[in-house]
């Protein structure tokens, strides 16, 4: 569900392209105009604007934006201009390329997406970077986290709400025996169940686990695993139950305490605005007794702040 302005856009993509060109002309860029136009256009409109701009001015709009903007605003706007699957592929690649491989972001994106989204991400990754996503993961990650990501990318999972109660009980028992019941952990069992079961089925397994053993599957994962592997399993589990709650927490952790992790704030707001931002905002307010808009307002500044707040939409 998009949080973009519900008011109809009265200008055509051609008009927007002209306005953007004017904003770039002359001394300095009219950044406020650029932000105002692009932050209020949906994915289809943004695509049309890029097409019109290229047709009229024989210039790539993304390249122009890259040269006119800078810093965090540039990062956010350039990511926003991509379609969702290309954007996710880009976030994963950037995570792999950053000085210390930022596996946290790559793991989050892969483990929080639906099977149909993952198929599109894989296609975009290959066409954009000339290498299979699985190949990069095989080289750039290691251990149990590598096995989990590869399994999660390659396994076909059902996307419907149907649940097999008997299988849920069986899987809960398998996970208990593979983790809390034994000395050490049988990671392969966790990888198999977490990568093969649908979101609805995994939520049922989590519920069955609690009913049978009194503890939570989430706590079991935390006590039995660590590092990126733990992060991947928890992302899959939490997104099977409530993706909005998961992303509200990611945003809160990125903004709490001293300093702000802008990379995370940009990634989550830009990638979720046209998916489930209404729900994320509601979860944020419920859990932290402060609106997400207020948090972003206090942690950011300038055109960058304006852009993010425009994506978030009204505070109510």
CSV table of N, CA and C in Angstrom, one decimal, residues 6 10 15 17 31 35 43 47 53-54 60 82 95 117 144 155 167 180 208 210 222-223 275 289:
chain,number,residue,atom,x,y,z
A,6,UNK,N,-2.3,11.1,-2.2
A,6,UNK,CA,-3.5,10.5,-2.9
A,6,UNK,C,-4.1,11.5,-3.9
A,10,UNK,N,-1.7,16.2,-11.7
A,10,UNK,CA,-2.3,16.9,-12.8
A,10,UNK,C,-1.4,17.2,-14.0
A,15,UNK,N,5.4,17.2,-19.0
A,15,UNK,CA,5.5,18.4,-18.2
A,15,UNK,C,6.5,18.3,-17.1
A,17,UNK,N,9.1,16.3,-17.0
A,17,UNK,CA,10.4,16.3,-17.7
A,17,UNK,C,10.9,17.7,-18.0
A,31,UNK,N,16.9,22.3,-6.3
A,31,UNK,CA,16.8,21.0,-5.6
A,31,UNK,C,15.3,20.8,-5.1
A,35,UNK,N,12.9,17.6,-5.9
A,35,UNK,CA,12.4,16.8,-4.8
A,35,UNK,C,10.9,16.7,-4.8
A,43,UNK,N,5.7,4.6,-9.2
A,43,UNK,CA,6.7,3.9,-10.0
A,43,UNK,C,6.5,4.0,-11.5
A,47,UNK,N,8.9,6.1,-14.3
A,47,UNK,CA,9.4,5.5,-15.5
A,47,UNK,C,9.0,6.3,-16.8
A,53,UNK,N,12.1,12.4,-20.7
A,53,UNK,CA,13.3,13.2,-20.5
A,53,UNK,C,14.4,12.8,-21.6
A,54,UNK,N,14.5,11.5,-21.7
A,54,UNK,CA,15.5,10.9,-22.7
A,54,UNK,C,15.1,11.3,-24.1
A,60,UNK,N,20.3,10.9,-20.2
A,60,UNK,CA,19.7,10.0,-19.2
A,60,UNK,C,19.4,10.8,-17.9
A,82,UNK,N,14.5,3.8,-9.5
A,82,UNK,CA,14.5,2.5,-10.1
A,82,UNK,C,13.2,1.8,-9.8
A,95,UNK,N,25.7,-3.6,-1.3
A,95,UNK,CA,26.0,-4.2,0.0
A,95,UNK,C,27.3,-5.0,-0.2
A,117,UNK,N,8.8,-11.9,-5.8
A,117,UNK,CA,9.8,-10.7,-5.8
A,117,UNK,C,11.2,-11.2,-6.0
A,144,UNK,N,27.0,-21.1,7.3
A,144,UNK,CA,25.5,-21.3,7.3
A,144,UNK,C,24.7,-20.2,6.7
A,155,UNK,N,14.7,-22.1,-3.7
A,155,UNK,CA,13.6,-23.0,-3.4
A,155,UNK,C,12.2,-22.3,-3.8
A,167,UNK,N,1.8,-30.9,9.3
A,167,UNK,CA,3.2,-30.6,8.9
A,167,UNK,C,3.8,-29.6,9.9
A,180,UNK,N,17.1,-26.7,20.6
A,180,UNK,CA,17.0,-26.6,22.1
A,180,UNK,C,17.2,-27.9,22.8
A,208,UNK,N,2.9,-23.5,16.6
A,208,UNK,CA,2.9,-24.9,17.1
A,208,UNK,C,4.1,-25.1,18.1
A,210,UNK,N,5.4,-22.9,20.1
A,210,UNK,CA,5.1,-22.3,21.4
A,210,UNK,C,4.1,-23.2,22.1
A,222,UNK,N,17.5,-17.3,18.4
A,222,UNK,CA,18.5,-16.4,19.0
A,222,UNK,C,19.5,-17.2,19.9
A,223,UNK,N,19.1,-18.2,20.6
A,223,UNK,CA,20.0,-18.9,21.5
A,223,UNK,C,20.8,-20.0,20.8
A,275,UNK,N,4.9,-0.4,-0.9
A,275,UNK,CA,4.5,-1.7,-0.5
A,275,UNK,C,3.6,-1.7,0.7
A,289,UNK,N,5.6,4.6,20.5
A,289,UNK,CA,4.8,5.8,21.0
A,289,UNK,C,5.3,7.1,20.5
